[in-house]
Coordinates of C-alpha atoms in Angstrom, one line a residue:
M1 CA 70.1 -64.3 81.3
L2 CA 67.4 -64.4 78.7
S3 CA 64.1 -65.8 79.9
I4 CA 62.2 -67.7 77.2
S5 CA 58.8 -69.5 76.9
E6 CA 57.2 -72.1 74.7
K7 CA 56.4 -69.4 72.2
T8 CA 60.0 -68.2 71.8
F9 CA 61.7 -71.6 72.3
T10 CA 62.0 -72.6 68.7
K11 CA 63.5 -69.3 67.6
N12 CA 65.9 -68.9 70.6
V13 CA 66.9 -72.5 71.1
L14 CA 66.1 -74.9 68.2
E15 CA 67.1 -72.4 65.5
S16 CA 70.0 -70.8 67.3
P17 CA 73.2 -70.6 65.2
I18 CA 75.3 -71.4 68.3
P19 CA 74.8 -74.0 71.0
V20 CA 72.3 -73.1 73.8
L21 CA 72.5 -74.0 77.4
V22 CA 68.9 -74.2 78.6
I23 CA 68.3 -73.9 82.4
F24 CA 64.9 -75.2 83.6
T25 CA 64.0 -73.5 86.9
A26 CA 61.1 -72.6 89.1
P27 CA 60.5 -69.7 91.6
W28 CA 60.4 -72.1 94.6
C29 CA 63.6 -73.9 93.6
G30 CA 66.2 -72.9 96.2
L31 CA 69.1 -74.6 94.4
C32 CA 68.2 -72.7 91.3
K33 CA 68.8 -69.4 93.2
I34 CA 72.0 -70.6 94.7
I35 CA 73.5 -71.6 91.4
H36 CA 72.3 -68.5 89.5
P37 CA 75.6 -66.5 90.1
L38 CA 77.7 -69.4 88.7
L39 CA 75.5 -69.5 85.6
L40 CA 75.9 -65.8 85.1
Q41 CA 79.7 -66.2 85.3
F42 CA 79.5 -69.0 82.7
Q43 CA 77.4 -66.8 80.5
V44 CA 80.0 -64.0 80.6
Q45 CA 82.9 -66.4 79.8
C46 CA 81.1 -68.2 77.0
S47 CA 78.6 -65.6 75.6
D48 CA 80.1 -65.7 72.1
R49 CA 80.1 -69.5 71.9
I50 CA 77.2 -70.7 74.0
K51 CA 73.9 -68.9 74.5
L52 CA 72.4 -69.2 78.0
V53 CA 68.6 -69.1 78.4
E54 CA 66.3 -69.8 81.4
I55 CA 62.8 -71.4 81.3
N56 CA 60.3 -71.4 84.1
A57 CA 59.4 -75.1 84.2
E58 CA 56.0 -74.5 85.9
Q59 CA 54.9 -71.9 83.3
N60 CA 56.1 -73.9 80.3
F61 CA 54.6 -77.3 81.1
K62 CA 54.7 -78.5 77.5
L63 CA 58.5 -78.0 77.3
S64 CA 59.0 -79.6 80.8
N65 CA 57.1 -82.6 79.5
T66 CA 58.8 -82.7 76.2
Y67 CA 62.2 -82.8 77.8
R68 CA 61.0 -85.1 80.7
L69 CA 62.2 -83.1 83.6
K70 CA 62.8 -85.2 86.7
S71 CA 64.3 -82.5 88.9
L72 CA 65.1 -78.8 89.0
P73 CA 67.4 -77.3 88.0
T74 CA 67.9 -79.3 84.8
L75 CA 70.3 -78.0 82.2
L76 CA 70.2 -79.1 78.6
L77 CA 73.0 -78.3 76.0
I78 CA 71.1 -78.1 72.7
E79 CA 72.8 -77.6 69.4
N80 CA 71.0 -77.7 66.0
G81 CA 67.8 -78.7 67.8
I82 CA 69.5 -81.8 69.4
V83 CA 70.2 -82.3 73.1
K84 CA 73.9 -82.9 73.2
Q85 CA 74.2 -83.0 77.0
R86 CA 71.8 -83.3 80.0
L87 CA 72.8 -82.1 83.4
E88 CA 70.5 -82.7 86.4
E89 CA 70.2 -83.6 90.1
F90 CA 72.7 -81.1 91.4
R91 CA 73.3 -81.0 95.2
S92 CA 75.5 -77.9 95.4
R93 CA 77.3 -75.2 93.5
E94 CA 80.3 -77.5 93.3
D95 CA 78.1 -80.1 91.4
L96 CA 77.1 -77.4 88.9
R97 CA 80.7 -76.2 88.5
L98 CA 81.8 -79.7 87.7
A99 CA 78.9 -80.1 85.3
L100 CA 79.8 -76.8 83.5
E101 CA 83.4 -78.0 83.2
S102 CA 82.1 -81.2 81.7
I103 CA 80.3 -79.1 79.1
Q104 CA 83.6 -77.4 78.4
I105 CA 85.4 -80.8 78.1
G106 CA 82.6 -82.3 76.0
Y107 CA 82.5 -79.3 73.7
N108 CA 86.2 -79.3 73.3
N109 CA 86.2 -83.0 72.4
S110 CA 83.3 -82.8 70.0
Y111 CA 83.7 -79.4 68.5
S112 CA 87.3 -78.7 67.9
G113 CA 88.3 -76.9 71.0
K114 CA 86.2 -73.7 70.6
I115 CA 86.0 -73.2 74.4
D116 CA 89.3 -72.7 76.1
N117 CA 90.4 -72.4 79.7
L118 CA 87.1 -71.7 81.5
K119 CA 87.8 -70.9 85.1
F120 CA 85.0 -70.9 87.8
T121 CA 85.3 -69.3 91.2
G122 CA 83.0 -69.6 94.2

């Protein structure tokens, strides 16, 4: 998963030709570590349609403030510089799995079915 900073955010996220799922994390965030394998699985399944990037919320305070983070992890689906979906306040891997499926459903409904048949295990 690509780790980005405030310096590389515009190029890697706002100017990306494909939607970007941004994951705000922190080194002390236990849930962030627990859900990491599921995010990697999502990345493998969607790499040609959705880019996945990670941002350390503590080291990139300006971005954390700009996107008004309330909890970690927070996931933002950004397309053409616009937040299309915000996912936060996970309690488990199952919460994240359901949230990722909601991205699939939302993307299918809004963007002509470019993501098909995502399956998550674990």
